Coordinates of C-alpha atoms in Angstrom, one line a residue:
X674 CA 38.9 81.6 101.4
X675 CA 40.7 82.4 98.1
X676 CA 44.1 84.0 99.1
X677 CA 43.7 86.6 96.3
X678 CA 40.5 87.8 97.7
X679 CA 41.9 87.8 101.2
X680 CA 44.8 90.0 100.1
X681 CA 42.7 92.4 98.1
X682 CA 42.7 95.7 100.1
X683 CA 39.1 96.3 99.0
X684 CA 38.0 93.1 100.8
X685 CA 39.9 94.1 103.9
X686 CA 38.3 97.6 103.7
X687 CA 34.8 96.2 103.3
X688 CA 35.3 94.0 106.3
X689 CA 36.5 97.0 108.4
X690 CA 33.4 98.9 107.3
X691 CA 31.0 96.1 108.2
X692 CA 32.6 95.5 111.6
X693 CA 32.6 99.3 112.4
X694 CA 36.4 99.4 112.7
X695 CA 36.8 101.7 109.7
X696 CA 34.6 104.3 111.5
X697 CA 36.0 104.2 114.9
X698 CA 39.7 103.5 114.6
X699 CA 42.1 105.9 112.9
X700 CA 44.9 103.4 113.1
X701 CA 42.8 100.9 110.9
X702 CA 42.3 103.7 108.3
X703 CA 46.0 104.5 108.3
X704 CA 46.8 100.8 107.7
X705 CA 44.2 100.8 104.8
X706 CA 46.0 103.7 103.2
X707 CA 49.3 101.7 103.3
X708 CA 47.6 98.7 101.9
X709 CA 46.1 100.6 99.0
X710 CA 49.5 102.2 98.3
X711 CA 51.0 98.8 97.8
X712 CA 48.4 97.8 95.1
X713 CA 47.3 99.3 91.9
X714 CA 44.5 101.1 93.7
X715 CA 46.4 104.1 95.0
X716 CA 43.5 106.5 94.3
X717 CA 41.5 104.5 96.9
X718 CA 44.1 105.6 99.5
X719 CA 43.0 109.2 99.0
X720 CA 39.4 108.3 99.5
X721 CA 40.3 106.5 102.8
X722 CA 42.4 109.5 103.9
X723 CA 39.5 111.9 103.3
X724 CA 37.3 109.7 105.5
X725 CA 39.6 110.2 108.5
X726 CA 38.0 112.9 110.8
X727 CA 41.2 114.1 112.4
X728 CA 44.3 112.8 110.4
X729 CA 47.6 112.7 112.3
X730 CA 51.2 112.6 111.1
X731 CA 50.9 108.9 110.6
X732 CA 47.9 109.4 108.3
X733 CA 49.7 112.0 106.2
X734 CA 52.9 109.9 106.1
X735 CA 51.0 107.0 104.8
X736 CA 49.4 109.3 102.2
X737 CA 52.7 110.8 101.0
X738 CA 54.4 107.4 100.9
X739 CA 51.5 106.1 98.8
X740 CA 52.5 108.5 96.1
X741 CA 56.2 108.2 96.5
X742 CA 58.2 109.1 93.3
X743 CA 55.3 111.3 92.2
X744 CA 54.8 115.1 92.5
X745 CA 51.5 114.2 94.4
X746 CA 53.6 113.2 97.3
X747 CA 54.9 116.7 97.7
X748 CA 51.4 118.1 97.1
X749 CA 50.0 116.1 100.0
X750 CA 53.0 117.2 102.2
X751 CA 52.2 120.9 101.6
X752 CA 48.5 120.0 102.5
X753 CA 49.7 118.5 105.8
X754 CA 51.7 121.7 106.7
X755 CA 48.6 123.8 105.9
X756 CA 46.3 121.6 107.9
X757 CA 44.4 123.4 110.7
X758 CA 45.8 121.0 113.2
X759 CA 49.4 122.3 112.5
X760 CA 50.7 118.8 112.0
X761 CA 54.5 118.5 111.7
X762 CA 56.4 115.8 109.9
X763 CA 58.3 113.0 111.6
X764 CA 61.5 111.3 110.4
X765 CA 59.6 108.7 108.4
X766 CA 57.7 111.5 106.6
X767 CA 60.8 113.4 105.7
X768 CA 62.8 110.2 104.6
X769 CA 60.0 109.2 102.2
X770 CA 59.7 112.7 100.8
X771 CA 63.5 113.1 100.3
X772 CA 63.6 109.8 98.4
X773 CA 60.8 111.2 96.2
X774 CA 62.8 114.4 95.6
X775 CA 65.8 112.4 94.5
X776 CA 63.8 110.3 92.0
X777 CA 61.7 113.1 90.4
X778 CA 64.1 115.1 90.5
X779 CA 63.1 117.9 92.7
X780 CA 66.3 119.1 94.3
X781 CA 65.3 122.6 95.4
X782 CA 62.3 121.1 97.3
X783 CA 64.7 118.6 98.8
X784 CA 67.0 121.3 100.1
X785 CA 64.0 122.9 101.8
X786 CA 63.2 119.6 103.3
X787 CA 66.7 119.5 104.6
X788 CA 66.0 122.8 106.4
X789 CA 62.9 121.4 108.0
X790 CA 64.7 118.2 109.0
X791 CA 67.4 120.3 110.6
X792 CA 64.9 122.5 112.6
X793 CA 63.0 119.5 113.8
X794 CA 66.1 117.6 114.8
X795 CA 65.8 114.8 112.2
X796 CA 68.7 115.8 110.0
X797 CA 71.2 113.7 111.9
X798 CA 69.0 110.7 112.4
X799 CA 70.2 107.6 110.3
X800 CA 67.3 107.1 108.0
X801 CA 66.6 110.7 107.2
X802 CA 70.3 111.5 106.9
X803 CA 70.8 108.6 104.6
X804 CA 68.1 109.9 102.3
X805 CA 69.7 113.3 102.4
X806 CA 73.0 111.8 101.5
X807 CA 71.4 110.0 98.5
X808 CA 69.7 113.3 97.4
X809 CA 73.0 115.2 97.3
X810 CA 74.9 112.4 95.6
X811 CA 72.1 112.2 93.0
X812 CA 72.8 115.9 92.2
X813 CA 76.7 115.4 92.2
X814 CA 77.1 117.3 95.4
X815 CA 79.5 114.9 97.2
X816 CA 80.8 117.5 99.6
X817 CA 77.3 118.2 100.8
X818 CA 76.7 114.6 101.2
X819 CA 79.8 114.1 103.2
X820 CA 78.9 117.0 105.5
X821 CA 75.5 115.4 106.3
X822 CA 77.3 112.1 106.9
X823 CA 79.8 113.7 109.3
X824 CA 77.0 115.2 111.3
X825 CA 75.0 111.9 111.8
X826 CA 74.4 111.0 115.4
X827 CA 74.7 107.2 114.6
X828 CA 76.1 105.6 111.5
X829 CA 74.5 102.2 110.7
X830 CA 74.8 100.0 107.7
X831 CA 72.3 102.1 105.7
X832 CA 74.3 105.3 106.2
X833 CA 77.6 103.7 105.2
X834 CA 76.0 102.1 102.2
X835 CA 74.6 105.3 101.0
X836 CA 78.0 107.0 101.2
X837 CA 79.9 104.1 99.5
X838 CA 77.5 103.8 96.7
X839 CA 77.2 107.6 96.4
X840 CA 80.9 108.1 96.1
X841 CA 81.2 105.3 93.6
X842 CA 78.4 106.8 91.5
X843 CA 79.9 110.2 91.7
X844 CA 83.3 109.0 90.2
X845 CA 85.1 109.1 93.5
X846 CA 86.3 105.6 93.8
X847 CA 89.1 106.3 96.3
X848 CA 86.6 108.0 98.6
X849 CA 84.2 105.1 98.3
X850 CA 86.9 102.6 99.3
X851 CA 88.0 104.8 102.1
X852 CA 84.5 104.9 103.4
X853 CA 84.3 101.2 103.2
X854 CA 87.5 100.8 105.3
X855 CA 86.1 103.3 107.8
X856 CA 82.9 101.2 108.0
X857 CA 84.9 98.1 108.8
X858 CA 87.0 99.8 111.4
X859 CA 83.8 101.2 113.0
X860 CA 82.5 97.7 113.5
X861 CA 79.5 98.3 111.2
X862 CA 78.4 95.2 109.4
X863 CA 78.6 94.9 105.7
X864 CA 75.6 94.5 103.5
X865 CA 75.2 93.5 99.8
X866 CA 74.8 97.2 99.0
X867 CA 78.0 98.3 100.7
X868 CA 80.1 95.5 99.3
X869 CA 78.8 95.8 95.7
X870 CA 79.4 99.6 96.0
X871 CA 83.0 99.1 97.1
X872 CA 83.5 96.6 94.2
X873 CA 82.1 99.1 91.8
X874 CA 84.7 101.7 93.0
X875 CA 87.5 99.2 92.8
X876 CA 86.5 98.2 89.3
X877 CA 86.3 101.8 88.1
X878 CA 90.0 102.2 89.0
X879 CA 90.9 98.6 87.8
X880 CA 92.2 97.9 91.2
X881 CA 92.6 94.1 91.1
X882 CA 94.0 93.7 94.5
X883 CA 91.2 95.6 96.1
X884 CA 88.7 93.5 94.3
X885 CA 90.5 90.4 95.7
X886 CA 90.4 91.8 99.2
X887 CA 86.7 92.7 99.0
X888 CA 86.1 89.3 97.6
X889 CA 87.8 87.7 100.5
X890 CA 85.7 89.8 102.9
X891 CA 82.6 88.8 101.0
X892 CA 83.4 85.1 101.5
X893 CA 84.1 85.6 105.2
X894 CA 80.7 87.2 105.6
X895 CA 78.9 84.8 103.3
X896 CA 77.9 87.7 101.0
X897 CA 79.8 86.1 98.1
X898 CA 76.8 83.9 97.5
X899 CA 74.5 86.9 97.1
X900 CA 73.5 87.4 93.5
X901 CA 74.0 91.2 93.7
X902 CA 77.5 90.9 95.2
X903 CA 78.3 88.1 92.8
X904 CA 77.4 90.2 89.8
X905 CA 79.5 93.0 91.1
X906 CA 82.5 90.7 91.5
X907 CA 82.1 89.5 87.9
X908 CA 81.9 93.0 86.8
X909 CA 84.9 94.1 88.9
X910 CA 87.2 91.3 87.8
X911 CA 86.1 91.8 84.2
X912 CA 86.9 95.6 84.4
X913 CA 90.3 94.8 85.9
X914 CA 91.0 92.6 82.8
X915 CA 91.2 89.4 84.9
X916 CA 88.4 87.5 83.0
X917 CA 89.5 84.2 84.5
X918 CA 88.6 85.3 88.0
X919 CA 85.3 86.7 86.8
X920 CA 84.6 83.4 85.2
X921 CA 85.3 81.6 88.4
X922 CA 82.7 83.6 90.3
X923 CA 80.3 83.2 87.4
X924 CA 80.6 79.4 87.3
X925 CA 80.1 79.2 91.0
X926 CA 76.8 81.3 90.9
X927 CA 75.7 80.5 87.4
X928 CA 72.4 78.8 88.3
X929 CA 71.4 81.7 90.6
X930 CA 72.5 84.7 88.5
X931 CA 69.9 86.9 86.6
X932 CA 70.5 88.7 83.3
X933 CA 72.7 91.3 85.1
X934 CA 75.3 88.7 86.1
X935 CA 75.3 87.1 82.7
X936 CA 75.6 90.5 80.9
X937 CA 78.6 91.3 83.3
X938 CA 80.4 88.1 82.3
X939 CA 79.8 88.7 78.6
X940 CA 81.0 92.3 78.9
X941 CA 84.2 91.0 80.6
X942 CA 84.9 88.8 77.6
X943 CA 83.8 91.6 75.2
X944 CA 86.4 94.0 76.6
X945 CA 89.1 91.6 75.5
X946 CA 87.5 91.0 72.1
X947 CA 86.8 87.4 73.0
X948 CA 83.8 87.1 70.7
X949 CA 83.7 83.3 70.9
X950 CA 83.3 83.3 74.6
X951 CA 80.6 86.0 74.4
X952 CA 78.6 84.0 71.9
X953 CA 79.0 80.8 73.9
X954 CA 77.5 82.6 76.9
X955 CA 74.7 84.2 74.8
X956 CA 73.6 80.8 73.4
X957 CA 73.8 79.2 76.9
X958 CA 71.7 82.1 78.4
X959 CA 69.0 81.7 75.7
X960 CA 69.1 77.9 76.4
X961 CA 68.2 78.7 80.0
X962 CA 65.1 80.6 78.9
X963 CA 66.6 84.0 79.7
X964 CA 65.6 86.8 77.4
X965 CA 68.6 89.0 76.3
X966 CA 68.3 92.8 76.6
X967 CA 70.1 95.8 75.2
X968 CA 73.1 95.2 77.5
X969 CA 73.5 91.7 76.2
X970 CA 73.7 93.0 72.7
X971 CA 76.1 95.7 73.7
X972 CA 78.4 93.0 74.9
X973 CA 78.1 91.2 71.6
X974 CA 78.7 94.3 69.5
X975 CA 81.6 95.3 71.8
X976 CA 83.3 91.9 71.3
X977 CA 83.0 92.0 67.6
X978 CA 84.1 95.6 67.4
X979 CA 87.2 95.0 69.6
X980 CA 88.0 91.9 67.5
X981 CA 87.6 94.0 64.3
X982 CA 85.0 91.8 62.8
X983 CA 82.9 94.1 60.7
X984 CA 80.4 91.6 59.1
X985 CA 79.5 90.1 62.4
X986 CA 79.0 93.4 64.0
X987 CA 76.6 94.5 61.2
X988 CA 74.8 91.2 61.3
X989 CA 74.2 91.3 65.1
X990 CA 73.2 94.9 65.0
X991 CA 70.6 94.0 62.4
X992 CA 69.3 90.9 64.5
X993 CA 69.0 93.0 67.5
X994 CA 66.3 95.2 65.9
X995 CA 64.7 92.6 63.5
X996 CA 64.6 89.4 65.5
X997 CA 64.7 90.7 69.1
X998 CA 62.8 93.9 68.6
X999 CA 65.2 95.8 70.7
X1000 CA 66.0 99.5 69.9
X1001 CA 69.7 100.2 69.6
X1002 CA 71.1 102.9 72.0
X1003 CA 73.9 105.4 71.3
X1004 CA 76.4 102.9 72.6
X1005 CA 75.3 100.3 70.1
X1006 CA 75.7 102.8 67.2
X1007 CA 79.1 103.7 68.6
X1008 CA 80.3 100.1 68.1
X1009 CA 78.9 100.1 64.6
X1010 CA 80.5 103.4 63.7
X1011 CA 83.7 102.3 65.2
X1012 CA 84.0 99.0 63.4
X1013 CA 83.1 100.5 60.1
X1014 CA 85.8 103.1 60.7
X1015 CA 88.3 100.4 61.6
X1016 CA 87.5 98.8 58.3
X1017 CA 88.3 102.0 56.5
X1018 CA 84.6 102.5 55.5
X1019 CA 84.8 106.0 56.8
X1020 CA 82.2 107.6 54.6
X1021 CA 79.7 104.9 55.6
X1022 CA 80.5 105.3 59.2
X1023 CA 79.9 109.0 59.0
X1024 CA 76.6 108.4 57.3
X1025 CA 75.5 106.1 60.1
X1026 CA 76.5 108.6 62.7
X1027 CA 74.7 111.4 60.9
X1028 CA 71.4 109.5 60.3
X1029 CA 71.0 107.5 63.5
X1030 CA 68.0 108.5 65.7
X1031 CA 70.2 110.0 68.4
X1032 CA 72.3 113.1 68.6
X1033 CA 75.9 111.8 68.5
X1034 CA 77.9 112.5 71.6
X1035 CA 81.6 113.4 71.9
X1036 CA 82.6 109.8 72.4
X1037 CA 81.2 108.7 69.0
X1038 CA 82.8 111.6 67.1
X1039 CA 86.1 110.9 68.9
X1040 CA 85.9 107.3 67.8
X1041 CA 85.3 108.3 64.2
X1042 CA 88.1 110.9 64.4
X1043 CA 90.5 108.3 65.6
X1044 CA 89.7 106.0 62.7
X1045 CA 90.1 108.9 60.3
X1046 CA 93.5 109.6 61.8
X1047 CA 94.6 105.9 61.5
X1048 CA 93.5 105.7 57.8
X1049 CA 94.8 109.3 57.1
X1050 CA 91.4 110.4 55.8
X1051 CA 92.0 114.0 56.5
X1052 CA 88.9 115.5 54.8
X1053 CA 86.6 113.7 57.1
X1054 CA 89.0 114.1 60.0
X1055 CA 88.6 117.9 59.8
X1056 CA 84.8 117.5 59.9
X1057 CA 85.0 115.2 62.9
X1058 CA 87.2 117.6 64.7
X1059 CA 84.7 120.4 64.2
X1060 CA 81.9 118.1 65.4
X1061 CA 83.8 117.5 68.7
X1062 CA 84.4 121.3 69.1
X1063 CA 80.7 122.0 68.5
X1064 CA 80.0 119.9 71.7
X1065 CA 82.8 121.3 73.6
X1066 CA 85.0 124.1 72.2
X1067 CA 87.7 123.2 74.8
X1068 CA 88.0 119.6 73.9
X1069 CA 91.7 119.0 73.5
X1070 CA 91.2 115.7 71.8
X1071 CA 89.7 117.4 68.7
X1072 CA 93.1 119.0 68.1
X1073 CA 95.4 116.3 69.4
X1074 CA 94.1 113.5 67.3
X1075 CA 93.8 115.6 64.2
X1076 CA 97.4 116.8 64.6
X1077 CA 98.5 113.3 65.1
X1078 CA 96.8 112.3 61.9
X1079 CA 98.6 115.0 60.0
X1080 CA 101.9 114.0 61.7
X1081 CA 101.4 110.4 60.7
X1082 CA 100.8 111.6 57.0
X1083 CA 104.0 113.6 57.2
X1084 CA 102.1 116.9 56.7
X1085 CA 104.0 119.0 59.1
X1086 CA 102.6 122.4 57.9
X1087 CA 99.1 121.3 58.8
X1088 CA 100.4 119.9 62.2
X1089 CA 101.7 123.4 63.0
X1090 CA 98.4 124.9 61.8
X1091 CA 96.3 122.7 64.2
X1092 CA 98.9 123.4 67.0
X1093 CA 98.6 127.1 66.4
X1094 CA 94.8 127.0 66.3
X1095 CA 94.8 125.1 69.6
X1096 CA 97.1 127.7 71.3
X1097 CA 95.0 130.6 69.8
X1098 CA 91.9 129.1 71.4
X1099 CA 93.8 128.7 74.6
X1100 CA 92.9 125.1 74.8
X1101 CA 95.2 123.0 77.0
X1102 CA 96.0 119.4 76.5
X1103 CA 94.7 117.3 79.4
X1104 CA 97.5 116.0 81.4
X1105 CA 98.2 112.3 81.2
X1106 CA 97.8 110.3 84.4
X1107 CA 98.4 106.6 84.9
X1108 CA 98.2 104.5 88.0
X1109 CA 99.3 101.0 89.0
X1110 CA 98.4 99.0 92.1
X1111 CA 101.2 97.4 94.1
X1112 CA 100.6 95.4 97.3
X1113 CA 97.1 97.0 97.8
X1114 CA 98.3 100.5 97.3
X1115 CA 97.7 102.7 94.2
X1116 CA 100.6 104.7 92.9
X1117 CA 99.7 107.5 90.5
X1118 CA 102.0 109.1 88.0
X1119 CA 101.9 112.2 85.8
X1120 CA 104.0 112.8 82.7
X1121 CA 107.5 113.8 83.8
X1122 CA 106.5 113.2 87.4
X1123 CA 109.3 113.3 90.0
X1124 CA 107.2 113.3 93.2
X1125 CA 107.5 109.6 93.9
X1126 CA 109.8 108.6 96.8
X1127 CA 111.6 106.2 94.5
X1128 CA 111.9 108.6 91.5
X1129 CA 115.6 108.1 90.9
X1130 CA 115.2 104.3 90.8
X1131 CA 112.1 104.6 88.5
X1132 CA 113.9 107.0 86.0
X1133 CA 117.0 104.8 86.0
X1134 CA 114.9 101.6 85.3
X1135 CA 112.9 103.4 82.5
X1136 CA 116.2 104.6 80.9
X1137 CA 117.5 101.1 81.0
X1138 CA 114.3 99.8 79.4
X1139 CA 114.3 102.3 76.7
X1140 CA 117.9 101.7 75.8
X1141 CA 117.4 98.0 75.7
X1142 CA 114.3 98.1 73.4
X1143 CA 116.2 100.4 71.0
X1144 CA 118.6 97.6 70.5
X1145 CA 115.5 95.4 69.6
X1146 CA 114.5 97.8 66.8
X1147 CA 112.2 100.3 68.7
X1148 CA 112.1 103.7 66.9
X1149 CA 110.3 106.6 68.7
X1150 CA 107.0 107.7 67.3
X1151 CA 107.0 111.5 67.4
X1152 CA 103.7 113.3 68.1
X1153 CA 102.4 116.7 67.1
X1154 CA 103.0 118.0 70.6
X1155 CA 106.8 117.8 70.0
X1156 CA 107.2 119.5 66.7
X1157 CA 108.7 122.6 68.2
X1158 CA 110.9 120.7 70.6
X1159 CA 114.6 120.4 69.9
X1160 CA 115.6 117.0 68.5
X1161 CA 117.7 115.9 71.4
X1162 CA 114.8 116.7 73.8
X1163 CA 112.2 114.8 72.0
X1164 CA 113.4 111.4 73.0
X1165 CA 113.3 112.2 76.7
X1166 CA 109.9 113.9 76.4
X1167 CA 108.5 110.7 75.1
X1168 CA 110.4 108.6 77.6
X1169 CA 108.7 110.1 80.6
X1170 CA 105.0 109.6 79.8
X1171 CA 102.9 108.6 82.8
X1172 CA 102.3 105.0 81.6
X1173 CA 106.0 104.4 81.1
X1174 CA 106.8 105.7 84.6
X1175 CA 104.1 103.4 86.0
X1176 CA 105.5 100.4 84.1
X1177 CA 109.0 101.1 85.3
X1178 CA 107.8 101.3 88.9
X1179 CA 105.7 98.2 88.5
X1180 CA 108.8 96.3 87.3
X1181 CA 110.9 97.7 90.2
X1182 CA 108.3 97.1 92.9
X1183 CA 107.0 93.7 91.9
X1184 CA 103.5 94.9 91.2
X1185 CA 102.7 91.4 90.0
X1186 CA 104.4 88.1 90.8
X1187 CA 106.9 86.9 88.1
X1188 CA 105.1 85.5 85.1
X1189 CA 101.9 87.4 85.9
X1190 CA 100.6 90.4 84.0
X1191 CA 101.4 94.0 84.9
X1192 CA 98.2 96.1 84.9
X1193 CA 98.2 99.9 84.3
X1194 CA 95.2 102.2 84.0
X1195 CA 95.4 105.5 82.1
X1196 CA 93.0 108.4 82.1
X1197 CA 93.6 109.2 78.4
X1198 CA 94.1 107.3 75.1
X1199 CA 97.5 105.6 75.1
X1200 CA 99.8 107.5 72.7
X1201 CA 101.4 105.7 69.7
X1202 CA 104.9 105.9 71.1
X1203 CA 104.0 104.3 74.4
X1204 CA 101.9 101.7 72.5
X1205 CA 105.0 100.9 70.3
X1206 CA 107.4 101.0 73.3
X1207 CA 105.1 98.6 75.3
X1208 CA 105.1 96.0 72.6
X1209 CA 108.9 95.9 72.7
X1210 CA 109.1 96.0 76.4
X1211 CA 106.7 92.9 76.6
X1212 CA 109.3 91.1 74.6
X1213 CA 112.2 92.3 76.6
X1214 CA 110.9 91.4 80.0
X1215 CA 108.9 88.4 78.8
X1216 CA 105.8 89.6 80.7
X1217 CA 102.3 90.4 79.7
X1218 CA 101.4 94.1 80.1
X1219 CA 97.8 95.1 80.3
X1220 CA 96.9 98.8 79.8
X1221 CA 93.4 100.0 80.2
X1222 CA 93.1 103.4 78.6
X1223 CA 90.0 105.6 78.1
X1224 CA 89.0 103.6 75.0
X1225 CA 89.8 99.9 75.7
X1226 CA 92.1 97.2 77.0
X1227 CA 95.5 96.7 75.4
X1228 CA 97.2 93.3 76.1
X1229 CA 100.8 93.4 75.1
X1230 CA 102.6 90.0 74.9
X1231 CA 105.6 88.9 72.9
X1232 CA 105.6 92.2 71.0
X1233 CA 102.0 92.1 69.9
X1234 CA 98.9 94.0 71.1
X1235 CA 95.5 92.6 71.0
X1236 CA 94.1 95.8 69.5
X1237 CA 95.9 95.2 66.2
X1238 CA 97.4 98.7 66.5
X1239 CA 94.0 100.3 66.1
X1240 CA 92.3 102.1 69.0

């Protein structure tokens, strides 16, 4: 018999009718509901359900599951509660419904399901609890998710995976990695979900050593050959700025990787502005018969933008729409606006931002404001600052970048005006925070930080560095934040920025072997003085220094940065 006919639920249903099984056996009908739910004939599942004389909880669970991710699932659940037989849900029913609430979204309904699960004793069961964890994480309620996790009776691979991925997705990478460690100490086995989630957390913090440790664990468990884990490794190493390691994983899994893995590899090269490598991969990908998607083109545009290649960015933006029939997203437009701004085509960049089919977000206006500041186009800079403040009146970058632009142009009166306006609006500048990984441990520094146990050594090392680079020709770059500070205090205020403290500690503590790059991550845009100082320090110590700030990667080597002093 044709296998297609054999697997058609209608054929199985017809055979059940002719043999009498569909009339006498509720279990058969329940199975038919499940079979229909897995096909394109879900409406037939309802018809089968209605033919059951006395449906039980399995019948209703099959029906609600048939319409998962649809409001109809919740509708059928209400019908179950109202059924004359007073049928109560089981753990499978609640798990399916909670997943539906997370996907719709229907958070308030999910909270009520949590109450039901608690009263019936299912809230601490692994599958139901894991679904609750996912629901709370989906709604950015990590504390509630953690509470559910803490109350679980048994924590298996699914529970830990839900927590690790949830923390990573909720921008809590340290919690995600701590949960991964707890999972390993508890003797719970790793899965591709937990390992890829931990790698995502490590990559968000650019924690290279953690990526290496997790990579080693993946090799020990055989998960390194899994496509999902492999793609996460490529992404992790790429976001740590270690593209060579990412390429090693990519070359090992090249024939098995799908478009996600290829895009991750292209994105790693793109972050460094290595457009030739990106285009080489793109051509190879197409040669393998893979169809590029919007993320493939985002990697291409990012690479050309970071390399400052305007014509190439414009050409590939056009090819994306005309030859590949892909609609650009906001991120693609941001690359185009950024590269036009970098080329001093500010008015054209503003026109693109104002006429694109998306409402510009703060990131796009911030990019354009930065380009205005670099090229001292103060008329448009004012407008871009106002655009940022329309989105968020407390956005400190709208004032800081604008004031820096006036400071660079030597217009101190306007600097004071912007600074006064910021103070009048009671807007506070976000504190700079930088971190560096040393021997598997992350060390975080704030501006002027004196909490570290080696503070005296760090400050002494930093003062030594600053004095030495002054001999090489370094001149401090004052910022608008220091215009009211006494001259003799300005220098030290600049010296003790968080990234400089992190660098001094890294050099003291051996954060990387001699000859290897020092890697620092910063939560804000690196300031011009630190950028200038790092160029000189890279000459002084004869080391490559990599800084990942909120905008991009900066690779300092022999007194030069790969950003071309524009970021």
